[in-house]
PDB file of C-alpha atoms in Angstrom:
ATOM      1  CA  UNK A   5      10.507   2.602  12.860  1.00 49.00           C
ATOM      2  CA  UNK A   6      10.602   2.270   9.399  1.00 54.00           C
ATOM      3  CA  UNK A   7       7.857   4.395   8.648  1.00 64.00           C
ATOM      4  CA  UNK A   8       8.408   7.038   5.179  1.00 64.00           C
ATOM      5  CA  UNK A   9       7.068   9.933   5.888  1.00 78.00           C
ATOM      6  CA  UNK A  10       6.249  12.545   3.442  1.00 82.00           C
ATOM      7  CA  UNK A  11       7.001  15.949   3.145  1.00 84.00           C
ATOM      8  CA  UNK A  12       4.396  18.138   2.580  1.00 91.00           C
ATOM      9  CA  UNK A  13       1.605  17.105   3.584  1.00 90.00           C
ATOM     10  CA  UNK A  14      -0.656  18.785   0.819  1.00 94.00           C
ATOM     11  CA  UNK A  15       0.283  20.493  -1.750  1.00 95.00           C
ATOM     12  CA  UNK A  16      -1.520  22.349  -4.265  1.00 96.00           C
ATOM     13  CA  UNK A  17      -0.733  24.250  -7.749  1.00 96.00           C
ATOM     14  CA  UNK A  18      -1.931  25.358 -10.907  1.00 97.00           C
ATOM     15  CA  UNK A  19      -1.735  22.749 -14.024  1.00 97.00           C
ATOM     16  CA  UNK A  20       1.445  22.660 -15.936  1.00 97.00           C
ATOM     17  CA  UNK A  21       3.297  23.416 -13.114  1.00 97.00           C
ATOM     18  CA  UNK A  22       6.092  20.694 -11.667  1.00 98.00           C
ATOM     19  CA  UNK A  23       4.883  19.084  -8.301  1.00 97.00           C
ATOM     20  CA  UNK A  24       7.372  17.865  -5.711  1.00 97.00           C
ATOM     21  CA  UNK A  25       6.820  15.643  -3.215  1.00 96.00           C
ATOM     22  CA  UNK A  26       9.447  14.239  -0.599  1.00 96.00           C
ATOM     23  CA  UNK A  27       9.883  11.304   1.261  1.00 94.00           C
ATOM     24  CA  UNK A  28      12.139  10.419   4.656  1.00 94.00           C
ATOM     25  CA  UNK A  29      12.408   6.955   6.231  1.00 92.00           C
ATOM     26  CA  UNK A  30      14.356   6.032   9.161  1.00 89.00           C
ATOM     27  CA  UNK A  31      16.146   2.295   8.558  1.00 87.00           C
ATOM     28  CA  UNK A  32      18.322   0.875   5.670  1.00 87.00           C
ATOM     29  CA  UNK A  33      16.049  -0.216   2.610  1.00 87.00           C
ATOM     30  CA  UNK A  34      16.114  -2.651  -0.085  1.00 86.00           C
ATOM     31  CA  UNK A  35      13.970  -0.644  -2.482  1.00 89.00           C
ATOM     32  CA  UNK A  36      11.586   2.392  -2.389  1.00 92.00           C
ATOM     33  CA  UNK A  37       8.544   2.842  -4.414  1.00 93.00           C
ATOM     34  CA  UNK A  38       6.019   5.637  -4.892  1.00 95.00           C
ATOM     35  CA  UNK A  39       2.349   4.755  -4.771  1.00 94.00           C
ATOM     36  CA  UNK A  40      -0.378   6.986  -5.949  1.00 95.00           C
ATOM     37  CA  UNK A  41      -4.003   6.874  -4.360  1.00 93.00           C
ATOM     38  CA  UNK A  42      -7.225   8.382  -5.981  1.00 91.00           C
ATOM     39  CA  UNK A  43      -9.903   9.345  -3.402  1.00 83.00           C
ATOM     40  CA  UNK A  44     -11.456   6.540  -2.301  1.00 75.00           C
ATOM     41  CA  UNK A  45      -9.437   4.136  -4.446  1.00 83.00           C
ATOM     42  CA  UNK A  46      -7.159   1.530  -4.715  1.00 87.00           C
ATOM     43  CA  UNK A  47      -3.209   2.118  -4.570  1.00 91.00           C
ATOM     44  CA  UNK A  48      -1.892   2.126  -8.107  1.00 91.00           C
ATOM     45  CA  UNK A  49       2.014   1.339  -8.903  1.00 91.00           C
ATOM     46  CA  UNK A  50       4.335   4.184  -9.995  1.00 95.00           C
ATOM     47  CA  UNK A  51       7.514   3.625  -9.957  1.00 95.00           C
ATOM     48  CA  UNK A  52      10.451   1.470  -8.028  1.00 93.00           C
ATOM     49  CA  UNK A  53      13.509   2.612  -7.018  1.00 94.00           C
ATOM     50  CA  UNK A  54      16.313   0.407  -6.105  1.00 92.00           C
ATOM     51  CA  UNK A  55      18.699   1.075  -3.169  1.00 92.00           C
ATOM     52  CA  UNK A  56      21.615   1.274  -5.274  1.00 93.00           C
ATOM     53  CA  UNK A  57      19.866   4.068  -7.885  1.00 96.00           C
ATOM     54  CA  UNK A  58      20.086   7.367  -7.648  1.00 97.00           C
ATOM     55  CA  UNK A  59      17.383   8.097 -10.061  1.00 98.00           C
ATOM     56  CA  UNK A  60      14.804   6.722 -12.172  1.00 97.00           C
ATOM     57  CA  UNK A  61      12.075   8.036 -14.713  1.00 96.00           C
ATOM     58  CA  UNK A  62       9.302   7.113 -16.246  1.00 95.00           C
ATOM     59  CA  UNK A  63       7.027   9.442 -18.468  1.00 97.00           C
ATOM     60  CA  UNK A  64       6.516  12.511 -16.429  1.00 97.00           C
ATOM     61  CA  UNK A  65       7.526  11.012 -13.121  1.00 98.00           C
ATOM     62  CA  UNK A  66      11.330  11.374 -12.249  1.00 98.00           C
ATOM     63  CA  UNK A  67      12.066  10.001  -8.662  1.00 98.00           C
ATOM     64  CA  UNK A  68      15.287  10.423  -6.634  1.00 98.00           C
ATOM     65  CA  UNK A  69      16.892   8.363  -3.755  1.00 97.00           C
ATOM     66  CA  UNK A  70      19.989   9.779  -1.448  1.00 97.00           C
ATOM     67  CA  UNK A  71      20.491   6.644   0.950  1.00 95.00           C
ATOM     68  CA  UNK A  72      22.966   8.625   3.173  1.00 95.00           C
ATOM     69  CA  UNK A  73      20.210  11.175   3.638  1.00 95.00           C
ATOM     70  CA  UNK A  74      17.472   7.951   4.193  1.00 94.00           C
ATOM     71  CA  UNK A  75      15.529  10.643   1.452  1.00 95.00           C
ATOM     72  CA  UNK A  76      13.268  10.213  -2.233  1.00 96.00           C
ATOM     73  CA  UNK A  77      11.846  12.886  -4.057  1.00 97.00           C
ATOM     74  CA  UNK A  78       8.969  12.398  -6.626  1.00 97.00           C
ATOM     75  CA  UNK A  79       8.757  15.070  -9.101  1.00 98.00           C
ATOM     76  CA  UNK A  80       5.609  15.424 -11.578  1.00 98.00           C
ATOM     77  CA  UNK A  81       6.473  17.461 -14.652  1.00 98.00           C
ATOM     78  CA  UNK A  82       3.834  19.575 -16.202  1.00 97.00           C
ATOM     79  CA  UNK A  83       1.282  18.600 -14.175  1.00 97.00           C
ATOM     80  CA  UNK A  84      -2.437  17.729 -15.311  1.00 97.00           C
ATOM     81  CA  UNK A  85      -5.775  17.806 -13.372  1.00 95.00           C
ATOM     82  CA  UNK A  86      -5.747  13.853 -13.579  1.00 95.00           C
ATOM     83  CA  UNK A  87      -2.910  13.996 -11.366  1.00 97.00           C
ATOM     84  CA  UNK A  88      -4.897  15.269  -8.413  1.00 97.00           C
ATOM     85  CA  UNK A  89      -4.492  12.624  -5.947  1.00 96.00           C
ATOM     86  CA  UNK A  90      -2.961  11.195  -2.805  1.00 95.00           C
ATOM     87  CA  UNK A  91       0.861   9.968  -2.867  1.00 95.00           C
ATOM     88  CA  UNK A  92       2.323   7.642  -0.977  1.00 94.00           C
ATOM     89  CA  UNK A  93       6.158   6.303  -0.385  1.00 94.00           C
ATOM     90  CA  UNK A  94       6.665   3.149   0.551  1.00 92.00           C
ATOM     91  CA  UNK A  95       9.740   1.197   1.910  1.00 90.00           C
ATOM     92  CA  UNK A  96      10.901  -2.651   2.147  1.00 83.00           C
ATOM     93  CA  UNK A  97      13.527  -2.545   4.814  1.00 74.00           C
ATOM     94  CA  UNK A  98      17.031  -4.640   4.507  1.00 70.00           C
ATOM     95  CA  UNK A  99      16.336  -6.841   7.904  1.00 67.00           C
ATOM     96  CA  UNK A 100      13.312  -8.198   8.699  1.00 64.00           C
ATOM     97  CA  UNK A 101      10.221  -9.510   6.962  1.00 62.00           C
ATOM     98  CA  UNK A 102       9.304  -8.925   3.529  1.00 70.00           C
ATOM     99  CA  UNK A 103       6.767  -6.111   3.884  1.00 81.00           C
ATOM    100  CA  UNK A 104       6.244  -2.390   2.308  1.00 86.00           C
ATOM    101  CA  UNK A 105       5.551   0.517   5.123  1.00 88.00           C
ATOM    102  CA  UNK A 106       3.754   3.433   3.827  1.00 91.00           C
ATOM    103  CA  UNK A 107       3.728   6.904   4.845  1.00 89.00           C
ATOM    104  CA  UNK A 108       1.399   9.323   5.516  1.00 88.00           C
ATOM    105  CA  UNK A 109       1.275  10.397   1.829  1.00 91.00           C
ATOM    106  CA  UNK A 110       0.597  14.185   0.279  1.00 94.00           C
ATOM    107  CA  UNK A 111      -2.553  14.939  -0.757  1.00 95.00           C
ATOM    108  CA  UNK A 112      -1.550  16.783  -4.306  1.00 97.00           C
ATOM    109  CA  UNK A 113      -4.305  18.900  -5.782  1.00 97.00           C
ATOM    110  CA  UNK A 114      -4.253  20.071  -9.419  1.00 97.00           C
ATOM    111  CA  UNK A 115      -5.720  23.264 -10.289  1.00 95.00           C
ATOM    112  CA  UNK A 116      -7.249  23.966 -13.533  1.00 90.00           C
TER     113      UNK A 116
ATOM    114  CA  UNK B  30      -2.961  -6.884 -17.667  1.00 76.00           C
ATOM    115  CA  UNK B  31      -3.493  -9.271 -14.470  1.00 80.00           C
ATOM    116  CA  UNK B  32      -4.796  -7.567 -11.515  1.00 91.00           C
ATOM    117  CA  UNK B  33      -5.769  -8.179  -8.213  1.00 95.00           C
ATOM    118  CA  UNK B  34      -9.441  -7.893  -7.548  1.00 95.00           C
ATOM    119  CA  UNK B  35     -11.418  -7.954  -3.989  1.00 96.00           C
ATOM    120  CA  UNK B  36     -15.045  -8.574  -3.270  1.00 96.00           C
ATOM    121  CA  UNK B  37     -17.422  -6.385  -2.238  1.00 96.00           C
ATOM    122  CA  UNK B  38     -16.227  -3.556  -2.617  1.00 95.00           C
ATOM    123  CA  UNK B  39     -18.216  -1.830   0.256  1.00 96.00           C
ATOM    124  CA  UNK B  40     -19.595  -4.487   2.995  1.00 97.00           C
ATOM    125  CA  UNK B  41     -21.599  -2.842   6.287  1.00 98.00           C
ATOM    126  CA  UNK B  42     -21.953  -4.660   9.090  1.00 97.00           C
ATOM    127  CA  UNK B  43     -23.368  -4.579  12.624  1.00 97.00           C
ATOM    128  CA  UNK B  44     -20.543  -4.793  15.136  1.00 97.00           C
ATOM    129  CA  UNK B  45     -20.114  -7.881  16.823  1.00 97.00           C
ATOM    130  CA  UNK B  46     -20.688  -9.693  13.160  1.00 98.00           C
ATOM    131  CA  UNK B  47     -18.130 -11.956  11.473  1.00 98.00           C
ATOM    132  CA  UNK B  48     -17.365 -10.639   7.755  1.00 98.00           C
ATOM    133  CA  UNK B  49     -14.966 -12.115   5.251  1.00 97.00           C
ATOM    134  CA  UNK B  50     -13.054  -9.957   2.761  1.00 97.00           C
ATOM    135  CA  UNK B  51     -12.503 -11.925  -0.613  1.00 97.00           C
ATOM    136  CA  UNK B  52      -9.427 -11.173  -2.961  1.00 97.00           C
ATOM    137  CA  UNK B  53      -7.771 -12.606  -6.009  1.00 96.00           C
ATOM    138  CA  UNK B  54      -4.522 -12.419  -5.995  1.00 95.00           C
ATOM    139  CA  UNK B  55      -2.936 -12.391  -9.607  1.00 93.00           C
ATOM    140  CA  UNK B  56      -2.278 -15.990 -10.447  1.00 89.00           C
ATOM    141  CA  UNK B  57       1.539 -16.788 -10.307  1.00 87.00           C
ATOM    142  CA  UNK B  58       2.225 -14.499  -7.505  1.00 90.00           C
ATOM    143  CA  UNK B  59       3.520 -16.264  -4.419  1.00 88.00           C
ATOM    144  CA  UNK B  60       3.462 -13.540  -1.501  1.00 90.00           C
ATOM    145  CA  UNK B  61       0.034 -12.088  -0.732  1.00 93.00           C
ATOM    146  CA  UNK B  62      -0.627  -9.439   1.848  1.00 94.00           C
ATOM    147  CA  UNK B  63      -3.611  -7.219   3.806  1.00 97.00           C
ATOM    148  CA  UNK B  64      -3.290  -3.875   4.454  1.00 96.00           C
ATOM    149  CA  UNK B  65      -5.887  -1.315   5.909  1.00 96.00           C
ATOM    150  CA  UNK B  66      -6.314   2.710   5.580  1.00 94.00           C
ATOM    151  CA  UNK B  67      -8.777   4.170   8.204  1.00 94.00           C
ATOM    152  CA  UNK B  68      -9.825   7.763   6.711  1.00 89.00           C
ATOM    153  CA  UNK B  69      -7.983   9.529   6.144  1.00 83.00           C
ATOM    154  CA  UNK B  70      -5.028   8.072   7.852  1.00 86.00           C
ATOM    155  CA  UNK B  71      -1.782   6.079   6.296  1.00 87.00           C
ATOM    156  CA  UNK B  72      -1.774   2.663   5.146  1.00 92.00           C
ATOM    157  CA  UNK B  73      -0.868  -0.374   7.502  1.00 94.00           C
ATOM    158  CA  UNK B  74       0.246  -3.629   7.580  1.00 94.00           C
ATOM    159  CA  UNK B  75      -1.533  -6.105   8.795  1.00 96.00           C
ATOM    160  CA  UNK B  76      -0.279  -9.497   7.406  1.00 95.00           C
ATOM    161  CA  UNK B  77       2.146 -11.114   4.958  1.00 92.00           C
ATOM    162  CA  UNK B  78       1.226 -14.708   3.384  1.00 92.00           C
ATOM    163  CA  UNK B  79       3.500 -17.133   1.875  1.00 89.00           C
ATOM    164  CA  UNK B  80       3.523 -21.038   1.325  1.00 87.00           C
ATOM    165  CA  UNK B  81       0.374 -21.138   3.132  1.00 88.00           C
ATOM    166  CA  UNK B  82       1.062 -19.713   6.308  1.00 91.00           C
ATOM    167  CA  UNK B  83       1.189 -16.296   7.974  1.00 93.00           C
ATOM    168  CA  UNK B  84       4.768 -14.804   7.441  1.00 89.00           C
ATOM    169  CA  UNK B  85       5.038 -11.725   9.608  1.00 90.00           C
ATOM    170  CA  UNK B  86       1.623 -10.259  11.274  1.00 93.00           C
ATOM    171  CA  UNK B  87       1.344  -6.506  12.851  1.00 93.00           C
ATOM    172  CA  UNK B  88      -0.013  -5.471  16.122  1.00 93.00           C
ATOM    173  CA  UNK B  89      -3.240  -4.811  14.680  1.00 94.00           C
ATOM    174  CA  UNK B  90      -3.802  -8.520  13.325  1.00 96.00           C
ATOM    175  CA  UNK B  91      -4.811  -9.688  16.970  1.00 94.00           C
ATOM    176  CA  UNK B  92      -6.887 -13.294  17.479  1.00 95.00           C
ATOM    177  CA  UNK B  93      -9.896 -11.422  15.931  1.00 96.00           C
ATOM    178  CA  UNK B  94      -7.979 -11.858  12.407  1.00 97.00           C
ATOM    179  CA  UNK B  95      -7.341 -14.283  10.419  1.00 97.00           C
ATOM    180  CA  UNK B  96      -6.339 -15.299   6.916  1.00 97.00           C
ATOM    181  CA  UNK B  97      -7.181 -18.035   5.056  1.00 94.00           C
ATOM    182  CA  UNK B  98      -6.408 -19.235   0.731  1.00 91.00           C
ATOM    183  CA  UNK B  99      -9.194 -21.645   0.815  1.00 85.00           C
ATOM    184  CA  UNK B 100      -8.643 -23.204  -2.968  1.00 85.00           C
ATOM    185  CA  UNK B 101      -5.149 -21.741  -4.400  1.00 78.00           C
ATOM    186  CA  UNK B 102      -6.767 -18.723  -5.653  1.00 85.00           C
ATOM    187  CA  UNK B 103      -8.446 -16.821  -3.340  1.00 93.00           C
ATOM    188  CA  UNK B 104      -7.233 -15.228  -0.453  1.00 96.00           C
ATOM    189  CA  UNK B 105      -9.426 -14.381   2.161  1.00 97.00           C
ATOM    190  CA  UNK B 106      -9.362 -11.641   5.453  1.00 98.00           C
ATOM    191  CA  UNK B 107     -11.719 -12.658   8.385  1.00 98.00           C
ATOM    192  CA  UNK B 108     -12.938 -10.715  11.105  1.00 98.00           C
ATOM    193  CA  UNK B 109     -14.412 -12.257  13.697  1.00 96.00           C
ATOM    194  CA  UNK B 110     -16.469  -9.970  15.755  1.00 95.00           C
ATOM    195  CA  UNK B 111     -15.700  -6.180  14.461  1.00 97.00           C
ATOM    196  CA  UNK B 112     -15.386  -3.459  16.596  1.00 97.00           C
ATOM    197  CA  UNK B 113     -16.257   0.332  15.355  1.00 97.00           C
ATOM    198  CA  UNK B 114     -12.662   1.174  14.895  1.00 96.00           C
ATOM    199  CA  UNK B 115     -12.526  -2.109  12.192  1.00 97.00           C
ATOM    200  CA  UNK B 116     -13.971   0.630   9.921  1.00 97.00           C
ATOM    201  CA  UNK B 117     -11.380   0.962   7.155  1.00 97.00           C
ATOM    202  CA  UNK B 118     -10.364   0.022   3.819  1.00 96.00           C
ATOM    203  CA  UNK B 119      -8.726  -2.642   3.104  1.00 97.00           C
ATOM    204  CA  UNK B 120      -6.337  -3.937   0.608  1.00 97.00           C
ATOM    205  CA  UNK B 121      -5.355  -7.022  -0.866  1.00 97.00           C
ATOM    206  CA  UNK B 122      -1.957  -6.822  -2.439  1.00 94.00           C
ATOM    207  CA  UNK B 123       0.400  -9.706  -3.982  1.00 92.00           C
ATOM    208  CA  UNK B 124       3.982 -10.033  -5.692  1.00 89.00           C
ATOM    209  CA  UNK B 125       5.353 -12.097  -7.403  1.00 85.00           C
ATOM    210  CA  UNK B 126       8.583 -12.777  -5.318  1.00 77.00           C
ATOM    211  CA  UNK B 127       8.458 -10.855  -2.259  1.00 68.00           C
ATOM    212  CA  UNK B 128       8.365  -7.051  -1.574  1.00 63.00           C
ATOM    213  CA  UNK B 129      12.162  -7.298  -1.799  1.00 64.00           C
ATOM    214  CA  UNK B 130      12.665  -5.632  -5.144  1.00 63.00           C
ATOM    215  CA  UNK B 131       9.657  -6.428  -6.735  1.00 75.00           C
ATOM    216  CA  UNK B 132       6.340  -3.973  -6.857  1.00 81.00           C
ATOM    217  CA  UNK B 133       3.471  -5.488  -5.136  1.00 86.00           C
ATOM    218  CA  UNK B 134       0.237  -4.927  -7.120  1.00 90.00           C
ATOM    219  CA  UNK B 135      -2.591  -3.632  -5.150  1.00 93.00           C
ATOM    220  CA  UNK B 136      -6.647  -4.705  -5.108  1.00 94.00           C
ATOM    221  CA  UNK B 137      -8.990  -1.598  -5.188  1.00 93.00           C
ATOM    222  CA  UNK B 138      -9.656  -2.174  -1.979  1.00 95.00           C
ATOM    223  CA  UNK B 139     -13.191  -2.832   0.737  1.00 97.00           C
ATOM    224  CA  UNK B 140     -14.616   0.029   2.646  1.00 96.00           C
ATOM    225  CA  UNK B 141     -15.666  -1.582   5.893  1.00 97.00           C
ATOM    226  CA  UNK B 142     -18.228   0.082   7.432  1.00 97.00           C
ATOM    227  CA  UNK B 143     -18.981  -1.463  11.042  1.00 98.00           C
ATOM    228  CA  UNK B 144     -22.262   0.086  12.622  1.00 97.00           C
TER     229      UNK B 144
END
């Protein structure tokens, strides 16, 4: 399976602090990308990662690949309440159809 | 900035029904997709679309499913006679080129509610 699974499953802390979320998948990828999901809502685009980067930021958001370790990190500097939401990794494999498989996501909660 | 947009955004239905879930796909994207979320659970593939067939399916997108660009703009998800467990949320998602490298931009989605 492809599947990216995310590591922890919920995680919650107080605003300002830095949130870390982790991602694993299981095959050889073309590109990872980090999706975020507000409760009920629609996916919304954060940021791709290519399989030959090691690292990639935009505004707060700073995400990390390791291919050898099949491993991404998304890291949220100085969080805000608005950041409360689900994420989600997301992986296009090398073989196969063109198609992103999500993982179970982490339910990040912002605390005022 | 474009965006992909899907109609209703909440449809009930009694099971057994047929229901159609409309989308918009952002106009020069080529590769169009369905995905669903039950509650509380992970997002899935269910279909990829491209030159105006069905390029890779899932196990959930059995004979019940099908998918359908009527007029070159819309892109439509048909259920022919939903079950309970069709209740979900689904998305509509296209790219411009693929998933391969590219970001694929995401409707806000249809809560299906069967009954």
């Amino acid at each position: 399976s492809q599947q990216g699974e995310e590591d922890p499953q919920a995680l919650s802390i107080q605003e300002g602090e830095n949130a870390t979320m982790n991602c694993s998948y299981k095959t050889s990828i073309n590109n990872l990308q980090w999706y975020r999901q507000n409760s009920g809502r629609g996916l919304v685009h954060l940021i791709l990662i290519r399989s030959n980067e090691r690292e990639k930021h935009s505004g707060r958001l700073r995400v990390t690949l390791d291919t050898s370790k099949k491993s991404s990190s998304l890291l949220i500097t100085a969080s805000r309440a608005a950041d409360t939401a689900s994420y989600f990794c997301a992986t296009d494999a090398i073989q196969g159809a063109q198609k992103l498989v999500f993982g179970q996501g982490t339910r990040l909660t912002i605390n005022p | 900035e474009p965006e992909v947009t899907q109609t209703p955004s909440h449809q009930v239905t009694q099971m057994g029904q047929e229901v159609i879930l409309r989308c918009v796909p952002i106009s020069n994207h080529l590769y169009f997709y369905w995905y669903r979320q039950i509650l509380g659970q992970k997002v899935e593939f269910l279909v990829s679309f491209y030159n105006n067939e069905i390029s890779e399916k899932s196990e959930i997108f059995d004979d019940q499913f099908s998918v359908e660009r009527p007029d070159g703009s819309n892109f439509t998800l048909k259920i022919r006679s939903t079950k309970l467990e069709d209740s979900a949320m689904y998305f509509c998602a296209s790219s411009p080129q693929g998933m391969r490298g590219t970001e694929a931009f995401f409707g806000q989605g249809t809560r299906l509610t069967v009954v």
